[in-house]
Amino acid sequence: MSPFQCSIGFQPPMFPSQEPDAAVPSALAFVRRCRRTWKKAEKTLARVSRRTKAAADRHRIPAPRYVCGQRVWLSTKDLPLRVASRKLAPRFIGPYQITKVLSPVAVKLKLPPTLGRVHPAFHVSRVKPVFHSHLNSSATNPPPPRLVDGSPVFTVRRLLDVRRRGRGFQYLVDWEGYGPDERSWVPARDILDRSLIEDFYRQRGGSLPGAPGDAPGEGGSANSPTLPLLAITDRRQCSSSPRCRCTTSSPPQQRPRLSVSLSR
């Protein structure tokens, strides 16, 4: 079906309908020759299409039938991951929830804020369903928050990365008890414990010059960016540990405004 037929409703004739009334024999022969060529081309294209499909289907398996609410793993093949080594990066991340089945071969996922710039629609070849085995222990829920001075606190495992936003910095936080999909960017002004940042830059070989709001100094580099000096305005003590690290941010799934990281 041609675009003209979809728009107008009929297929326009390629030649005048008064073909038998044509007075020039060569014109009639040309029309018949063209029609024979078109039919032969259509048969050839259909035969090649069937052969190509059969060859491709030998390496394919039917896709699972997905439903809304189902959780799936997402392939990292085409995702812009911020990792030190692409070969050591996880092949799948998640699981993520399917919010809509767009077609038998495409689904829409609920992505975390860290993947906010990634389009949520994916081909079924980029996802795989989550299977639970009785041989493995069931997945544990995220740890509940603890109360410190009447405020819920969450544990931070470590800082993974840093980026500059405006006149400040943000750090990628790996939350204790949460998966990689729950990692979130925390502004530097929300980090109350300086040692958490010092450990991060010590591992990267960076330094901590400057004052709050200052731009990076000349000694910084792309691999070890400099950081404005942060004043520790609060140091909360957890009942289960003599020392803790605090930020005023929390995992994406939780919204109480305090989190902590226990020192090793």
CSV table of C-alpha atoms in Angstrom, one decimal:
chain,number,residue,atom,x,y,z
A,1,MET,CA,0.0,0.0,0.0
A,2,SER,CA,1.5,3.3,-1.1
A,3,PRO,CA,1.4,6.6,0.9
A,4,PHE,CA,-0.9,8.0,-1.8
A,5,GLN,CA,-3.5,5.2,-1.2
A,6,CYS,CA,-3.3,5.7,2.6
A,7,SER,CA,-4.0,9.4,2.2
A,8,ILE,CA,-6.5,9.6,-0.7
A,9,GLY,CA,-8.1,6.1,-0.4
A,10,PHE,CA,-7.3,4.7,-3.9
A,11,GLN,CA,-4.3,3.7,-5.9
A,12,PRO,CA,-3.6,6.2,-8.7
A,13,PRO,CA,-3.3,4.6,-12.2
A,14,MET,CA,0.2,4.6,-13.6
A,15,PHE,CA,-1.2,4.8,-17.1
A,16,PRO,CA,-4.5,5.9,-18.7
A,17,SER,CA,-7.3,3.5,-18.2
A,18,GLN,CA,-8.2,3.7,-21.9
A,19,GLU,CA,-5.4,1.3,-22.7
A,20,PRO,CA,-7.3,-0.7,-25.3
A,21,ASP,CA,-8.2,2.6,-27.0
A,22,ALA,CA,-4.6,3.6,-27.5
A,23,ALA,CA,-3.8,4.0,-31.2
A,24,VAL,CA,0.0,3.5,-30.8
A,25,PRO,CA,0.9,-0.2,-30.6
A,26,SER,CA,4.3,0.5,-29.2
A,27,ALA,CA,2.7,2.3,-26.2
A,28,LEU,CA,0.6,-0.8,-25.4
A,29,ALA,CA,3.6,-3.0,-25.6
A,30,PHE,CA,5.5,-0.7,-23.3
A,31,VAL,CA,2.7,-0.9,-20.7
A,32,ARG,CA,2.5,-4.7,-20.8
A,33,ARG,CA,6.3,-4.9,-20.5
A,34,CYS,CA,6.3,-2.6,-17.5
A,35,ARG,CA,3.6,-4.7,-15.8
A,36,ARG,CA,5.5,-7.9,-16.3
A,37,THR,CA,8.6,-6.4,-14.9
A,38,TRP,CA,6.8,-5.1,-11.8
A,39,LYS,CA,5.2,-8.5,-11.1
A,40,LYS,CA,8.6,-10.2,-11.5
A,41,ALA,CA,10.2,-7.7,-9.1
A,42,GLU,CA,7.4,-8.2,-6.5
A,43,LYS,CA,7.9,-11.9,-6.6
A,44,THR,CA,11.7,-11.6,-6.3
A,45,LEU,CA,11.5,-9.2,-3.3
A,46,ALA,CA,9.0,-11.4,-1.5
A,47,ARG,CA,11.2,-14.5,-2.1
A,48,VAL,CA,14.3,-12.6,-0.8
A,49,SER,CA,12.4,-11.4,2.2
A,50,ARG,CA,11.3,-14.9,3.2
A,51,ARG,CA,14.9,-16.2,2.9
A,52,THR,CA,16.3,-13.3,5.0
A,53,LYS,CA,13.7,-13.9,7.6
A,54,ALA,CA,14.3,-17.6,7.8
A,55,ALA,CA,18.1,-17.1,8.1
A,56,ALA,CA,17.6,-14.5,10.9
A,57,ASP,CA,15.1,-16.6,12.8
A,58,ARG,CA,17.6,-19.4,13.1
A,59,HIS,CA,19.4,-17.3,15.7
A,60,ARG,CA,16.4,-16.0,17.5
A,61,ILE,CA,14.0,-17.3,20.1
A,62,PRO,CA,10.5,-16.1,20.9
A,63,ALA,CA,10.5,-13.2,23.3
A,64,PRO,CA,8.7,-13.6,26.7
A,65,ARG,CA,5.3,-12.1,27.1
A,66,TYR,CA,5.7,-9.1,29.4
A,67,VAL,CA,3.0,-7.5,31.5
A,68,CYS,CA,2.7,-4.2,33.3
A,69,GLY,CA,4.2,-4.3,36.8
A,70,GLN,CA,6.7,-7.1,35.9
A,71,ARG,CA,10.3,-6.5,36.9
A,72,VAL,CA,13.1,-7.1,34.4
A,73,TRP,CA,16.8,-6.7,34.1
A,74,LEU,CA,18.1,-4.1,31.7
A,75,SER,CA,21.1,-4.6,29.4
A,76,THR,CA,23.9,-2.1,29.7
A,77,LYS,CA,25.1,-2.6,26.2
A,78,ASP,CA,23.9,0.8,24.9
A,79,LEU,CA,23.7,2.7,28.2
A,80,PRO,CA,26.1,5.6,29.0
A,81,LEU,CA,27.5,4.2,32.2
A,82,ARG,CA,30.0,6.1,34.3
A,83,VAL,CA,32.5,3.3,35.1
A,84,ALA,CA,36.3,3.0,35.1
A,85,SER,CA,36.3,0.0,32.8
A,86,ARG,CA,33.6,-0.9,30.4
A,87,LYS,CA,34.7,-4.6,30.4
A,88,LEU,CA,34.3,-4.8,34.2
A,89,ALA,CA,30.9,-3.1,34.1
A,90,PRO,CA,27.8,-5.2,34.9
A,91,ARG,CA,26.1,-6.6,31.8
A,92,PHE,CA,22.6,-6.1,33.3
A,93,ILE,CA,21.3,-3.6,35.9
A,94,GLY,CA,18.1,-3.4,37.8
A,95,PRO,CA,15.6,-4.9,38.2
A,96,TYR,CA,13.2,-2.2,36.9
A,97,GLN,CA,9.5,-2.3,36.7
A,98,ILE,CA,7.6,-2.3,33.4
A,99,THR,CA,5.2,0.6,33.3
A,100,LYS,CA,3.7,0.0,29.9
A,101,VAL,CA,3.9,-2.7,27.1
A,102,LEU,CA,4.2,-0.6,24.0
A,103,SER,CA,4.1,-3.6,21.6
A,104,PRO,CA,5.0,-7.3,21.6
A,105,VAL,CA,8.6,-6.3,21.0
A,106,ALA,CA,8.9,-3.0,23.1
A,107,VAL,CA,8.4,-2.1,26.7
A,108,LYS,CA,8.6,1.0,28.8
A,109,LEU,CA,10.5,0.9,32.1
A,110,LYS,CA,10.5,3.0,35.3
A,111,LEU,CA,14.1,4.2,35.4
A,112,PRO,CA,15.9,5.8,38.4
A,113,PRO,CA,16.9,9.4,38.4
A,114,THR,CA,20.5,8.5,37.6
A,115,LEU,CA,19.2,7.3,34.1
A,116,GLY,CA,17.0,10.4,33.7
A,117,ARG,CA,18.4,11.2,30.3
A,118,VAL,CA,17.9,7.7,28.9
A,119,HIS,CA,14.7,7.1,27.0
A,120,PRO,CA,12.6,4.6,29.0
A,121,ALA,CA,11.4,2.5,25.9
A,122,PHE,CA,13.5,-0.5,25.1
A,123,HIS,CA,13.3,-3.4,22.7
A,124,VAL,CA,12.7,-6.8,24.3
A,125,SER,CA,16.2,-7.9,23.3
A,126,ARG,CA,17.6,-5.4,25.8
A,127,VAL,CA,15.6,-6.8,28.8
A,128,LYS,CA,15.2,-10.1,30.4
A,129,PRO,CA,12.7,-11.2,33.1
A,130,VAL,CA,13.7,-11.7,36.7
A,131,PHE,CA,13.5,-15.3,37.9
A,132,HIS,CA,13.5,-16.3,41.6
A,133,SER,CA,14.9,-19.7,42.5
A,134,HIS,CA,14.1,-21.6,45.7
A,135,LEU,CA,17.8,-22.5,45.9
A,136,ASN,CA,18.8,-18.9,46.6
A,137,SER,CA,17.7,-16.9,49.5
A,138,SER,CA,14.9,-14.5,48.7
A,139,ALA,CA,15.9,-10.9,48.0
A,140,THR,CA,16.0,-8.9,51.2
A,141,ASN,CA,14.2,-5.5,51.5
A,142,PRO,CA,16.3,-2.4,52.0
A,143,PRO,CA,17.3,-1.9,55.7
A,144,PRO,CA,14.9,0.3,57.7
A,145,PRO,CA,16.1,3.7,58.7
A,146,ARG,CA,17.4,4.3,62.2
A,147,LEU,CA,16.5,7.3,64.4
A,148,VAL,CA,19.1,9.8,65.4
A,149,ASP,CA,17.8,12.8,67.4
A,150,GLY,CA,14.4,12.0,66.1
A,151,SER,CA,15.3,11.9,62.5
A,152,PRO,CA,15.6,8.8,60.3
A,153,VAL,CA,19.1,8.1,59.0
A,154,PHE,CA,20.3,5.8,56.2
A,155,THR,CA,23.7,4.2,55.7
A,156,VAL,CA,26.0,5.2,52.9
A,157,ARG,CA,28.4,2.6,51.6
A,158,ARG,CA,30.7,4.9,49.7
A,159,LEU,CA,31.1,7.8,47.2
A,160,LEU,CA,31.6,6.6,43.6
A,161,ASP,CA,32.0,9.7,41.5
A,162,VAL,CA,32.0,13.5,41.5
A,163,ARG,CA,30.6,16.1,39.0
A,164,ARG,CA,30.4,19.8,38.9
A,165,ARG,CA,27.0,21.6,38.9
A,166,GLY,CA,27.0,25.3,38.8
A,167,ARG,CA,29.3,26.7,41.6
A,168,GLY,CA,29.3,23.5,43.5
A,169,PHE,CA,29.9,19.7,43.3
A,170,GLN,CA,27.7,16.6,43.5
A,171,TYR,CA,28.7,13.1,44.5
A,172,LEU,CA,27.3,9.8,43.4
A,173,VAL,CA,26.3,8.0,46.5
A,174,ASP,CA,26.1,4.2,46.8
A,175,TRP,CA,23.6,3.5,49.6
A,176,GLU,CA,24.0,0.5,51.9
A,177,GLY,CA,21.4,-2.1,51.3
A,178,TYR,CA,20.2,-0.6,48.0
A,179,GLY,CA,21.1,-1.8,44.5
A,180,PRO,CA,23.0,0.1,41.9
A,181,ASP,CA,19.8,1.4,40.4
A,182,GLU,CA,19.2,3.4,43.6
A,183,ARG,CA,22.5,5.4,43.4
A,184,SER,CA,21.8,9.1,43.4
A,185,TRP,CA,23.7,12.4,43.1
A,186,VAL,CA,24.0,14.3,46.4
A,187,PRO,CA,25.1,18.0,46.5
A,188,ALA,CA,28.3,18.7,48.3
A,189,ARG,CA,26.6,21.1,50.7
A,190,ASP,CA,24.5,18.3,52.0
A,191,ILE,CA,27.5,16.3,53.1
A,192,LEU,CA,28.2,17.1,56.8
A,193,ASP,CA,31.1,14.7,57.5
A,194,ARG,CA,34.3,15.8,55.8
A,195,SER,CA,36.0,12.4,56.3
A,196,LEU,CA,33.6,10.8,53.8
A,197,ILE,CA,34.8,13.1,51.1
A,198,GLU,CA,38.4,12.9,52.2
A,199,ASP,CA,38.4,9.2,51.8
A,200,PHE,CA,36.9,9.6,48.3
A,201,TYR,CA,39.7,11.9,47.2
A,202,ARG,CA,42.4,10.0,49.0
A,203,GLN,CA,41.6,6.9,46.9
A,204,ARG,CA,41.7,9.1,43.7
A,205,GLY,CA,44.8,11.0,44.7
A,206,GLY,CA,43.1,14.3,44.8
A,207,SER,CA,43.2,17.3,47.2
A,208,LEU,CA,40.7,19.5,49.0
A,209,PRO,CA,41.7,23.2,48.4
A,210,GLY,CA,39.4,26.2,48.3
A,211,ALA,CA,36.5,27.6,50.2
A,212,PRO,CA,32.8,27.1,50.0
A,213,GLY,CA,31.6,28.0,46.5
A,214,ASP,CA,35.1,28.5,45.1
A,215,ALA,CA,36.0,27.2,41.7
A,216,PRO,CA,38.6,24.4,41.3
A,217,GLY,CA,42.2,25.5,41.8
A,218,GLU,CA,45.0,25.2,39.3
A,219,GLY,CA,46.2,22.0,40.8
A,220,GLY,CA,43.1,20.0,39.9
A,221,SER,CA,42.7,17.7,37.0
A,222,ALA,CA,40.0,15.8,35.1
A,223,ASN,CA,40.7,12.6,36.9
A,224,SER,CA,41.1,14.1,40.4
A,225,PRO,CA,39.0,17.3,40.5
A,226,THR,CA,39.5,19.7,43.3
A,227,LEU,CA,36.8,20.3,45.9
A,228,PRO,CA,35.7,23.4,47.9
A,229,LEU,CA,36.4,23.2,51.6
A,230,LEU,CA,33.3,22.2,53.5
A,231,ALA,CA,32.5,23.2,57.1
A,232,ILE,CA,31.3,20.4,59.3
A,233,THR,CA,28.1,21.9,60.8
A,234,ASP,CA,26.9,18.7,62.4
A,235,ARG,CA,28.4,15.4,63.6
A,236,ARG,CA,25.6,13.1,64.8
A,237,GLN,CA,26.5,10.0,66.8
A,238,CYS,CA,24.7,6.7,66.2
A,239,SER,CA,23.9,4.5,69.1
A,240,SER,CA,25.4,1.5,67.3
A,241,SER,CA,28.7,3.0,66.4
A,242,PRO,CA,31.1,5.5,68.0
A,243,ARG,CA,31.5,7.3,64.7
A,244,CYS,CA,29.3,8.0,61.7
A,245,ARG,CA,29.3,10.1,58.6
A,246,CYS,CA,26.3,12.2,57.8
A,247,THR,CA,24.7,13.7,54.7
A,248,THR,CA,21.3,15.5,54.4
A,249,SER,CA,20.2,13.3,51.4
A,250,SER,CA,18.6,9.9,51.2
A,251,PRO,CA,18.1,7.0,48.7
A,252,PRO,CA,15.6,7.8,45.9
A,253,GLN,CA,13.0,5.4,47.3
A,254,GLN,CA,13.1,7.1,50.7
A,255,ARG,CA,12.6,10.8,51.3
A,256,PRO,CA,13.5,11.5,55.0
A,257,ARG,CA,16.3,14.1,54.8
A,258,LEU,CA,19.2,12.5,56.6
A,259,SER,CA,21.6,9.6,55.9
A,260,VAL,CA,24.7,8.3,57.5
A,261,SER,CA,27.7,6.1,56.6
A,262,LEU,CA,29.4,4.0,59.2
A,263,SER,CA,33.2,4.1,59.1
A,264,ARG,CA,35.1,0.9,58.5
